[in-house]
Amino acid sequence: MQTITLPRPDDWHLHLRDGTMLKAVLPETARHFARAIVMPNLVPPVVTLADAVAYRSRIMAALPAGMAFEPLMVLYLTEGTDPADVAAAHTSGLVKAVKLYPAGATTNSHSGVQDLGKVMPVLEKMAEIGLPLCTHGEVTDPAVDIFDREAVFIDTVLDPLRRRLPDLRLVMEHITTEEGVAYAAEGGANLAATITTHHLIINRNHILAGGIKPHYYCLPVAKREKHRLALRKAATSGSPRYFLGTDSAPHVDALKEHACGCAGCFTATNTMSLLAHVFEEEGALDQLAGFASRNGPAFYRLPVNREMIRLEKRPEPCVWPEKIVSEAGPVTVFNPGFPVHWHVVA
Ligand code: DOR
Ligand code: ZN
């Protein structure tokens, strides 16, 4: 039997929501992951240090007894964000990043940034103190095709920003294109990129061919096959520029299977098994620890987790619940569409 052992992984991009949904999904992450960068796109968003402190307490209160988990908090950047509050958030040690949502780019992004010029004092402060900016890297111009929005963001927003503030530490969140892979590769020590589990598995045909699959719809939307292959190559390359951010994003089925369905794939439950499967297919199981356990802490200047987890490849396929039950309704667990034999055993 094949087994692999790696330091307990972290999720560098996660949506935990709040209230009853938080309660339902938190154990799914805490079962395998030690820490997660918790995205702040609640309604209302987590904007200030005080908001982050309060949200962190709600997360810890929702954690089942006996489970260990450390939420790494993130502030939602608005045009009203105060640089002094961001600096205080950094000093507190609780807040590990600030998230840039271009207004209108995705779920609960309407309080996001329309004019980057207006947040320049905040970004300058972050560059000075070394607090990372996490970017949702898509332009929102309706004239730009949805499949081109990431590449256009890199050229028209990201690259000019990095030239203006070379000391700004920045994470390109959930890259989905070969352009994203290439840009992150050349960015040096101040730049990194997260890659989701589902973007290593699906391309746009999986969403659209043979009937529309709402549970494969997320933002940025999965692109054509050559991009999926570029993401696989990047994730398994051993480069410290790339690390896991699942973007696991729960929405109840009623809002996914809808005339205007919400964006998000829920992968918290089965990510580690899926990643072992993908890395084995790529002949790169030895790179999984780097991607899921080591590269993220190195970028965020945090220690690698000391506990270990073990995965075993067994003859019988993994069986996951098809849905997670929440008081708000069921949440469908990402179904890769093929059997997976890598079981997380300890
Ligand atoms: O698919 C997504 N879902 N992409 C995002 O950027 C946001 C997320 C969510 O919060 O549901
Ligand atoms: Zn996200």
mmCIF file of C-alpha atoms and ligand atoms in Angstrom:
data_model
loop_
_atom_site.group_PDB
_atom_site.id
_atom_site.type_symbol
_atom_site.label_atom_id
_atom_site.label_comp_id
_atom_site.label_asym_id
_atom_site.label_seq_id
_atom_site.Cartn_x
_atom_site.Cartn_y
_atom_site.Cartn_z
ATOM 1 C CA MET A 1 0.000 0.000 0.000
ATOM 2 C CA GLN A 2 1.244 3.508 -0.843
ATOM 3 C CA THR A 3 1.220 6.123 1.895
ATOM 4 C CA ILE A 4 2.362 9.712 2.123
ATOM 5 C CA THR A 5 2.944 11.779 5.224
ATOM 6 C CA LEU A 6 3.100 15.551 5.229
ATOM 7 C CA PRO A 7 2.974 18.410 7.709
ATOM 8 C CA ARG A 8 -0.624 19.286 8.513
ATOM 9 C CA PRO A 9 -1.745 21.489 5.595
ATOM 10 C CA ASP A 10 -3.192 25.001 5.667
ATOM 11 C CA ASP A 11 -5.784 26.546 3.370
ATOM 12 C CA TRP A 12 -4.585 29.953 2.181
ATOM 13 C CA HIS A 13 -8.000 30.997 0.779
ATOM 14 C CA LEU A 14 -11.210 29.873 2.446
ATOM 15 C CA HIS A 15 -14.816 31.073 2.823
ATOM 16 C CA LEU A 16 -16.305 30.166 6.199
ATOM 17 C CA ARG A 17 -19.335 32.519 6.156
ATOM 18 C CA ASP A 18 -21.111 33.169 9.447
ATOM 19 C CA GLY A 19 -23.927 31.913 11.688
ATOM 20 C CA THR A 20 -25.444 28.545 10.838
ATOM 21 C CA MET A 21 -23.353 28.091 7.676
ATOM 22 C CA LEU A 22 -20.118 28.714 9.606
ATOM 23 C CA LYS A 23 -21.172 26.072 12.097
ATOM 24 C CA ALA A 24 -21.857 23.559 9.342
ATOM 25 C CA VAL A 25 -18.700 24.053 7.268
ATOM 26 C CA LEU A 26 -15.995 24.799 9.849
ATOM 27 C CA PRO A 27 -15.502 21.150 10.914
ATOM 28 C CA GLU A 28 -15.020 20.195 7.255
ATOM 29 C CA THR A 29 -11.906 22.394 7.130
ATOM 30 C CA ALA A 30 -10.676 21.871 10.715
ATOM 31 C CA ARG A 31 -10.657 18.084 10.217
ATOM 32 C CA HIS A 32 -7.572 18.275 7.957
ATOM 33 C CA PHE A 33 -6.284 21.854 8.023
ATOM 34 C CA ALA A 34 -4.473 23.585 10.873
ATOM 35 C CA ARG A 35 -5.012 27.162 9.690
ATOM 36 C CA ALA A 36 -6.790 29.077 6.981
ATOM 37 C CA ILE A 37 -6.809 32.541 5.513
ATOM 38 C CA VAL A 38 -10.471 33.382 6.094
ATOM 39 C CA MET A 39 -12.011 35.549 3.406
ATOM 40 C CA PRO A 40 -13.871 38.642 4.637
ATOM 41 C CA ASN A 41 -16.732 38.858 2.098
ATOM 42 C CA LEU A 42 -19.523 38.560 4.648
ATOM 43 C CA VAL A 43 -22.629 40.729 4.595
ATOM 44 C CA PRO A 44 -21.642 43.239 5.920
ATOM 45 C CA PRO A 45 -17.949 42.685 5.133
ATOM 46 C CA VAL A 46 -15.096 42.389 7.644
ATOM 47 C CA VAL A 47 -13.576 45.836 7.123
ATOM 48 C CA THR A 48 -11.909 46.951 10.349
ATOM 49 C CA LEU A 49 -9.666 45.373 12.967
ATOM 50 C CA ALA A 50 -12.665 45.404 15.329
ATOM 51 C CA ASP A 51 -14.741 43.505 12.725
ATOM 52 C CA ALA A 52 -11.953 40.928 12.368
ATOM 53 C CA VAL A 53 -11.616 40.462 16.135
ATOM 54 C CA ALA A 54 -15.369 39.888 16.433
ATOM 55 C CA TYR A 55 -15.492 37.508 13.452
ATOM 56 C CA ARG A 56 -12.547 35.534 14.812
ATOM 57 C CA SER A 57 -14.406 35.056 18.105
ATOM 58 C CA ARG A 58 -17.474 33.793 16.254
ATOM 59 C CA ILE A 59 -15.306 31.302 14.358
ATOM 60 C CA MET A 60 -13.664 30.029 17.538
ATOM 61 C CA ALA A 61 -17.082 29.731 19.209
ATOM 62 C CA ALA A 62 -18.325 27.621 16.278
ATOM 63 C CA LEU A 63 -15.389 25.188 16.481
ATOM 64 C CA PRO A 64 -16.526 21.827 17.876
ATOM 65 C CA ALA A 65 -14.912 20.786 21.160
ATOM 66 C CA GLY A 66 -11.757 18.775 20.621
ATOM 67 C CA MET A 67 -10.915 20.292 17.224
ATOM 68 C CA ALA A 68 -7.932 22.605 16.768
ATOM 69 C CA PHE A 69 -7.954 25.345 14.149
ATOM 70 C CA GLU A 70 -6.435 28.784 13.768
ATOM 71 C CA PRO A 71 -8.271 31.326 11.622
ATOM 72 C CA LEU A 72 -5.950 33.828 9.958
ATOM 73 C CA MET A 73 -8.009 36.960 9.557
ATOM 74 C CA VAL A 74 -8.255 39.219 6.511
ATOM 75 C CA LEU A 75 -9.627 42.736 6.122
ATOM 76 C CA TYR A 76 -11.889 43.613 3.195
ATOM 77 C CA LEU A 77 -10.433 46.654 1.440
ATOM 78 C CA THR A 78 -12.904 49.495 0.836
ATOM 79 C CA GLU A 79 -12.402 53.012 -0.426
ATOM 80 C CA GLY A 80 -13.017 54.125 3.182
ATOM 81 C CA THR A 81 -10.386 51.852 4.771
ATOM 82 C CA ASP A 82 -8.150 53.743 7.205
ATOM 83 C CA PRO A 83 -4.383 53.084 6.805
ATOM 84 C CA ALA A 84 -3.933 53.486 10.577
ATOM 85 C CA ASP A 85 -6.513 50.761 11.282
ATOM 86 C CA VAL A 86 -4.732 48.454 8.821
ATOM 87 C CA ALA A 87 -1.428 49.126 10.567
ATOM 88 C CA ALA A 88 -3.029 48.395 13.957
ATOM 89 C CA ALA A 89 -4.522 45.181 12.526
ATOM 90 C CA HIS A 90 -1.059 44.088 11.402
ATOM 91 C CA THR A 91 0.463 44.922 14.799
ATOM 92 C CA SER A 92 -2.275 42.932 16.558
ATOM 93 C CA GLY A 93 -0.908 39.772 14.902
ATOM 94 C CA LEU A 94 -4.470 38.607 14.241
ATOM 95 C CA VAL A 95 -4.806 39.973 10.726
ATOM 96 C CA LYS A 96 -2.543 38.429 8.112
ATOM 97 C CA ALA A 97 -3.704 40.111 4.905
ATOM 98 C CA VAL A 98 -6.030 42.597 3.225
ATOM 99 C CA LYS A 99 -8.272 41.492 0.347
ATOM 100 C CA LEU A 100 -8.862 43.519 -2.788
ATOM 101 C CA TYR A 101 -12.208 42.810 -4.434
ATOM 102 C CA PRO A 102 -12.774 44.916 -7.514
ATOM 103 C CA ALA A 103 -16.349 46.167 -6.949
ATOM 104 C CA GLY A 104 -18.772 43.791 -8.643
ATOM 105 C CA ALA A 105 -16.226 41.054 -9.410
ATOM 106 C CA THR A 106 -17.791 38.283 -7.323
ATOM 107 C CA THR A 107 -19.961 37.276 -4.329
ATOM 108 C CA ASN A 108 -20.497 40.210 -1.918
ATOM 109 C CA SER A 109 -17.968 42.437 -3.657
ATOM 110 C CA HIS A 110 -20.219 45.498 -4.000
ATOM 111 C CA SER A 111 -18.362 47.230 -1.128
ATOM 112 C CA GLY A 112 -15.083 46.620 -2.951
ATOM 113 C CA VAL A 113 -12.791 48.996 -4.783
ATOM 114 C CA GLN A 114 -13.833 50.955 -7.839
ATOM 115 C CA ASP A 115 -10.915 53.343 -8.017
ATOM 116 C CA LEU A 116 -7.527 51.978 -6.972
ATOM 117 C CA GLY A 117 -6.270 55.554 -6.623
ATOM 118 C CA LYS A 118 -8.534 55.966 -3.595
ATOM 119 C CA VAL A 119 -6.881 53.109 -1.669
ATOM 120 C CA MET A 120 -3.298 54.028 -2.537
ATOM 121 C CA PRO A 121 -2.527 55.365 0.986
ATOM 122 C CA VAL A 122 -3.601 51.999 2.424
ATOM 123 C CA LEU A 123 -1.508 50.063 -0.107
ATOM 124 C CA GLU A 124 1.501 52.301 0.577
ATOM 125 C CA LYS A 125 1.165 51.594 4.299
ATOM 126 C CA MET A 126 0.922 47.841 3.600
ATOM 127 C CA ALA A 127 4.068 47.970 1.448
ATOM 128 C CA GLU A 128 5.844 49.764 4.276
ATOM 129 C CA ILE A 129 4.852 47.295 7.013
ATOM 130 C CA GLY A 130 4.953 44.108 4.902
ATOM 131 C CA LEU A 131 1.269 43.158 5.183
ATOM 132 C CA PRO A 132 0.232 41.100 2.127
ATOM 133 C CA LEU A 133 -2.526 42.127 -0.281
ATOM 134 C CA CYS A 134 -4.656 39.257 -1.593
ATOM 135 C CA THR A 135 -6.197 40.098 -4.955
ATOM 136 C CA HIS A 136 -9.311 38.843 -6.657
ATOM 137 C CA GLY A 137 -7.662 39.294 -10.036
ATOM 138 C CA GLU A 138 -10.464 39.969 -12.490
ATOM 139 C CA VAL A 139 -11.512 43.183 -14.168
ATOM 140 C CA THR A 140 -15.212 43.974 -13.997
ATOM 141 C CA ASP A 141 -15.585 45.897 -17.261
ATOM 142 C CA PRO A 142 -18.647 44.328 -18.907
ATOM 143 C CA ALA A 143 -16.952 44.802 -22.284
ATOM 144 C CA VAL A 144 -14.239 42.288 -21.313
ATOM 145 C CA ASP A 145 -15.153 38.665 -21.969
ATOM 146 C CA ILE A 146 -15.466 36.697 -18.730
ATOM 147 C CA PHE A 147 -12.797 34.221 -19.892
ATOM 148 C CA ASP A 148 -10.316 37.107 -20.435
ATOM 149 C CA ARG A 149 -10.896 38.984 -17.196
ATOM 150 C CA GLU A 150 -7.908 37.538 -15.343
ATOM 151 C CA ALA A 151 -5.387 38.156 -18.128
ATOM 152 C CA VAL A 152 -6.668 41.724 -18.598
ATOM 153 C CA PHE A 153 -6.436 42.343 -14.836
ATOM 154 C CA ILE A 154 -2.782 41.300 -14.853
ATOM 155 C CA ASP A 155 -1.935 43.700 -17.674
ATOM 156 C CA THR A 156 -4.054 46.687 -16.702
ATOM 157 C CA VAL A 157 -4.231 46.582 -12.882
ATOM 158 C CA LEU A 158 -1.749 44.188 -11.302
ATOM 159 C CA ASP A 159 1.385 44.939 -13.251
ATOM 160 C CA PRO A 160 1.009 48.742 -13.014
ATOM 161 C CA LEU A 161 0.325 48.413 -9.267
ATOM 162 C CA ARG A 162 3.427 46.291 -8.703
ATOM 163 C CA ARG A 163 5.572 48.707 -10.684
ATOM 164 C CA ARG A 164 4.268 51.560 -8.579
ATOM 165 C CA LEU A 165 4.682 49.694 -5.262
ATOM 166 C CA PRO A 166 7.439 47.090 -5.742
ATOM 167 C CA ASP A 167 7.643 46.461 -1.990
ATOM 168 C CA LEU A 168 3.968 45.497 -1.741
ATOM 169 C CA ARG A 169 3.714 41.781 -0.908
ATOM 170 C CA LEU A 170 0.908 40.335 -2.992
ATOM 171 C CA VAL A 171 -0.952 37.070 -3.511
ATOM 172 C CA MET A 172 -2.731 36.478 -6.800
ATOM 173 C CA GLU A 173 -5.712 34.520 -5.514
ATOM 174 C CA HIS A 174 -7.116 31.470 -7.335
ATOM 175 C CA ILE A 175 -5.236 31.876 -10.603
ATOM 176 C CA THR A 176 -6.938 30.119 -13.505
ATOM 177 C CA THR A 177 -4.819 30.893 -16.583
ATOM 178 C CA GLU A 178 -1.395 30.254 -18.082
ATOM 179 C CA GLU A 179 -0.958 34.042 -18.000
ATOM 180 C CA GLY A 180 -1.475 33.970 -14.223
ATOM 181 C CA VAL A 181 0.992 31.102 -13.851
ATOM 182 C CA ALA A 182 3.611 32.939 -15.930
ATOM 183 C CA TYR A 183 3.178 36.260 -14.158
ATOM 184 C CA ALA A 184 3.511 34.659 -10.704
ATOM 185 C CA ALA A 185 6.605 32.736 -11.830
ATOM 186 C CA GLU A 186 8.492 35.916 -12.603
ATOM 187 C CA GLY A 187 7.393 38.050 -9.689
ATOM 188 C CA GLY A 188 10.160 37.415 -7.184
ATOM 189 C CA ALA A 189 9.833 37.002 -3.430
ATOM 190 C CA ASN A 190 7.055 39.597 -2.995
ATOM 191 C CA LEU A 191 4.635 37.721 -5.237
ATOM 192 C CA ALA A 192 2.829 34.405 -4.859
ATOM 193 C CA ALA A 193 -0.307 32.757 -6.240
ATOM 194 C CA THR A 194 -2.875 30.420 -4.775
ATOM 195 C CA ILE A 195 -4.383 27.622 -6.831
ATOM 196 C CA THR A 196 -7.669 25.904 -5.980
ATOM 197 C CA THR A 197 -8.336 22.188 -5.966
ATOM 198 C CA HIS A 198 -11.171 22.405 -8.461
ATOM 199 C CA HIS A 199 -9.200 24.389 -11.048
ATOM 200 C CA LEU A 200 -6.713 21.489 -11.153
ATOM 201 C CA ILE A 201 -9.598 19.141 -12.004
ATOM 202 C CA ILE A 202 -12.158 20.890 -14.199
ATOM 203 C CA ASN A 203 -12.023 22.986 -17.332
ATOM 204 C CA ARG A 204 -14.882 24.959 -18.865
ATOM 205 C CA ASN A 205 -16.216 21.922 -20.726
ATOM 206 C CA HIS A 206 -16.972 20.304 -17.393
ATOM 207 C CA ILE A 207 -19.265 23.241 -16.605
ATOM 208 C CA LEU A 208 -20.982 23.630 -19.942
ATOM 209 C CA ALA A 209 -20.793 20.535 -22.141
ATOM 210 C CA GLY A 210 -23.646 18.017 -21.874
ATOM 211 C CA GLY A 211 -25.783 20.262 -19.670
ATOM 212 C CA ILE A 212 -24.912 23.099 -17.324
ATOM 213 C CA LYS A 213 -23.357 21.990 -14.000
ATOM 214 C CA PRO A 214 -24.003 24.700 -11.441
ATOM 215 C CA HIS A 215 -21.821 23.055 -8.806
ATOM 216 C CA TYR A 216 -18.787 23.519 -11.079
ATOM 217 C CA TYR A 217 -19.453 27.241 -11.492
ATOM 218 C CA CYS A 218 -17.135 29.505 -9.544
ATOM 219 C CA LEU A 219 -15.257 32.749 -10.038
ATOM 220 C CA PRO A 220 -12.862 33.097 -11.662
ATOM 221 C CA VAL A 221 -14.637 30.629 -13.928
ATOM 222 C CA ALA A 222 -12.647 27.573 -15.078
ATOM 223 C CA LYS A 223 -10.970 28.182 -18.436
ATOM 224 C CA ARG A 224 -10.016 25.968 -21.396
ATOM 225 C CA GLU A 225 -7.926 22.800 -21.002
ATOM 226 C CA LYS A 226 -4.513 24.338 -21.739
ATOM 227 C CA HIS A 227 -4.961 26.567 -18.703
ATOM 228 C CA ARG A 228 -5.865 23.660 -16.430
ATOM 229 C CA LEU A 229 -2.700 21.900 -17.590
ATOM 230 C CA ALA A 230 -0.618 25.017 -16.876
ATOM 231 C CA LEU A 231 -2.079 25.153 -13.346
ATOM 232 C CA ARG A 232 -1.236 21.486 -12.780
ATOM 233 C CA LYS A 233 2.309 22.061 -13.941
ATOM 234 C CA ALA A 234 2.684 25.085 -11.655
ATOM 235 C CA ALA A 235 1.193 23.424 -8.571
ATOM 236 C CA THR A 236 3.375 20.337 -8.931
ATOM 237 C CA SER A 237 6.529 22.197 -10.015
ATOM 238 C CA GLY A 238 8.025 22.622 -6.563
ATOM 239 C CA SER A 239 8.172 26.391 -7.037
ATOM 240 C CA PRO A 240 7.556 28.235 -3.753
ATOM 241 C CA ARG A 241 5.510 30.831 -5.693
ATOM 242 C CA TYR A 242 2.417 28.553 -5.737
ATOM 243 C CA PHE A 243 0.423 27.189 -2.842
ATOM 244 C CA LEU A 244 -3.005 25.829 -1.970
ATOM 245 C CA GLY A 245 -5.962 28.142 -1.508
ATOM 246 C CA THR A 246 -9.078 26.030 -1.956
ATOM 247 C CA ASP A 247 -11.516 28.945 -2.310
ATOM 248 C CA SER A 248 -13.973 26.450 -0.835
ATOM 249 C CA ALA A 249 -17.129 28.566 -0.942
ATOM 250 C CA PRO A 250 -20.369 27.145 0.421
ATOM 251 C CA HIS A 251 -23.721 28.149 -1.066
ATOM 252 C CA VAL A 252 -26.918 26.224 -0.346
ATOM 253 C CA ASP A 253 -28.165 24.107 -3.245
ATOM 254 C CA ALA A 254 -31.226 26.315 -3.689
ATOM 255 C CA LEU A 255 -28.930 29.216 -4.629
ATOM 256 C CA LYS A 256 -26.582 27.132 -6.809
ATOM 257 C CA GLU A 257 -29.357 25.371 -8.723
ATOM 258 C CA HIS A 258 -31.008 28.652 -9.598
ATOM 259 C CA ALA A 259 -31.793 30.812 -12.622
ATOM 260 C CA CYS A 260 -28.951 33.083 -11.460
ATOM 261 C CA GLY A 261 -26.747 30.607 -9.622
ATOM 262 C CA CYS A 262 -24.098 31.671 -7.098
ATOM 263 C CA ALA A 263 -20.392 31.157 -7.787
ATOM 264 C CA GLY A 264 -18.461 28.737 -5.616
ATOM 265 C CA CYS A 265 -17.275 25.137 -5.312
ATOM 266 C CA PHE A 266 -17.278 23.457 -1.914
ATOM 267 C CA THR A 267 -14.077 21.415 -1.600
ATOM 268 C CA ALA A 268 -13.217 21.645 2.111
ATOM 269 C CA THR A 269 -14.343 18.050 2.698
ATOM 270 C CA ASN A 270 -12.291 16.241 0.057
ATOM 271 C CA THR A 271 -9.460 18.555 -0.998
ATOM 272 C CA MET A 272 -6.563 16.548 0.453
ATOM 273 C CA SER A 273 -7.684 13.304 -1.211
ATOM 274 C CA LEU A 274 -8.260 15.099 -4.520
ATOM 275 C CA LEU A 275 -4.849 16.761 -4.381
ATOM 276 C CA ALA A 276 -3.081 13.448 -3.708
ATOM 277 C CA HIS A 277 -4.888 12.030 -6.743
ATOM 278 C CA VAL A 278 -3.856 14.967 -8.952
ATOM 279 C CA PHE A 279 -0.246 15.022 -7.745
ATOM 280 C CA GLU A 280 0.051 11.260 -8.292
ATOM 281 C CA GLU A 281 -1.300 11.649 -11.833
ATOM 282 C CA GLU A 282 1.377 14.271 -12.431
ATOM 283 C CA GLY A 283 4.089 11.974 -10.998
ATOM 284 C CA ALA A 284 4.723 14.560 -8.296
ATOM 285 C CA LEU A 285 3.481 13.172 -4.962
ATOM 286 C CA ASP A 286 6.771 14.384 -3.484
ATOM 287 C CA GLN A 287 5.721 17.979 -4.234
ATOM 288 C CA LEU A 288 2.405 17.821 -2.363
ATOM 289 C CA ALA A 289 3.918 18.843 0.985
ATOM 290 C CA GLY A 290 5.419 21.948 -0.607
ATOM 291 C CA PHE A 291 2.143 22.974 -2.203
ATOM 292 C CA ALA A 292 -0.211 22.202 0.695
ATOM 293 C CA SER A 293 1.997 22.559 3.781
ATOM 294 C CA ARG A 294 5.235 24.495 3.243
ATOM 295 C CA ASN A 295 5.054 27.210 0.576
ATOM 296 C CA GLY A 296 2.144 29.092 2.142
ATOM 297 C CA PRO A 297 3.730 29.472 5.593
ATOM 298 C CA ALA A 298 6.992 30.521 3.935
ATOM 299 C CA PHE A 299 5.258 33.365 2.086
ATOM 300 C CA TYR A 300 3.212 34.444 5.116
ATOM 301 C CA ARG A 301 6.301 34.170 7.359
ATOM 302 C CA LEU A 302 4.683 31.638 9.673
ATOM 303 C CA PRO A 303 6.045 28.313 10.940
ATOM 304 C CA VAL A 304 5.193 25.076 9.145
ATOM 305 C CA ASN A 305 2.767 23.019 11.239
ATOM 306 C CA ARG A 306 4.516 20.452 13.399
ATOM 307 C CA GLU A 307 1.745 17.839 13.413
ATOM 308 C CA MET A 308 1.573 15.502 10.441
ATOM 309 C CA ILE A 309 -1.229 13.957 8.398
ATOM 310 C CA ARG A 310 -1.053 10.675 6.533
ATOM 311 C CA LEU A 311 -2.815 9.589 3.372
ATOM 312 C CA GLU A 312 -3.122 5.992 2.194
ATOM 313 C CA LYS A 313 -3.959 4.759 -1.265
ATOM 314 C CA ARG A 314 -6.480 1.974 -0.816
ATOM 315 C CA PRO A 315 -8.249 -0.314 -3.269
ATOM 316 C CA GLU A 316 -11.646 1.036 -2.262
ATOM 317 C CA PRO A 317 -12.578 4.555 -3.363
ATOM 318 C CA CYS A 318 -13.182 7.343 -0.851
ATOM 319 C CA VAL A 319 -16.800 7.924 0.072
ATOM 320 C CA TRP A 320 -17.738 11.472 1.053
ATOM 321 C CA PRO A 321 -21.118 12.819 1.974
ATOM 322 C CA GLU A 322 -22.777 14.090 -1.177
ATOM 323 C CA LYS A 323 -24.000 17.082 0.812
ATOM 324 C CA ILE A 324 -23.140 18.885 4.028
ATOM 325 C CA VAL A 325 -26.220 19.648 6.085
ATOM 326 C CA SER A 326 -26.653 23.200 7.312
ATOM 327 C CA GLU A 327 -29.658 24.810 8.959
ATOM 328 C CA ALA A 328 -29.887 27.041 5.890
ATOM 329 C CA GLY A 329 -30.095 24.000 3.597
ATOM 330 C CA PRO A 330 -27.798 21.408 1.985
ATOM 331 C CA VAL A 331 -24.416 22.306 0.459
ATOM 332 C CA THR A 332 -23.175 20.003 -2.296
ATOM 333 C CA VAL A 333 -19.626 18.691 -1.870
ATOM 334 C CA PHE A 334 -17.476 19.013 -5.013
ATOM 335 C CA ASN A 335 -17.750 15.805 -7.031
ATOM 336 C CA PRO A 336 -14.669 15.291 -9.213
ATOM 337 C CA GLY A 337 -16.505 12.806 -11.432
ATOM 338 C CA PHE A 338 -13.949 10.003 -10.987
ATOM 339 C CA PRO A 339 -13.072 7.616 -8.145
ATOM 340 C CA VAL A 340 -10.389 8.752 -5.717
ATOM 341 C CA HIS A 341 -8.432 6.235 -3.642
ATOM 342 C CA TRP A 342 -6.298 8.440 -1.413
ATOM 343 C CA HIS A 343 -7.796 8.324 2.085
ATOM 344 C CA VAL A 344 -6.758 10.733 4.810
ATOM 345 C CA VAL A 345 -6.127 8.298 7.661
ATOM 346 C CA ALA A 346 -4.503 10.325 10.418
HETATM 347 O O1 DOR B 1 -16.511 31.222 -6.707
HETATM 348 C C1 DOR B 1 -16.345 32.093 -5.870
HETATM 349 N N1 DOR B 1 -17.050 32.108 -4.717
HETATM 350 N N2 DOR B 1 -15.457 33.042 -6.125
HETATM 351 C C2 DOR B 1 -15.312 34.110 -5.317
HETATM 352 O O2 DOR B 1 -14.498 34.955 -5.622
HETATM 353 C C3 DOR B 1 -16.164 34.267 -4.119
HETATM 354 C C4 DOR B 1 -16.682 32.984 -3.664
HETATM 355 C C5 DOR B 1 -17.817 33.137 -2.665
HETATM 356 O O3 DOR B 1 -17.664 33.907 -1.714
HETATM 357 O O4 DOR B 1 -18.835 32.491 -2.841
HETATM 358 ZN ZN ZN B 2 -12.677 33.283 -2.655
#
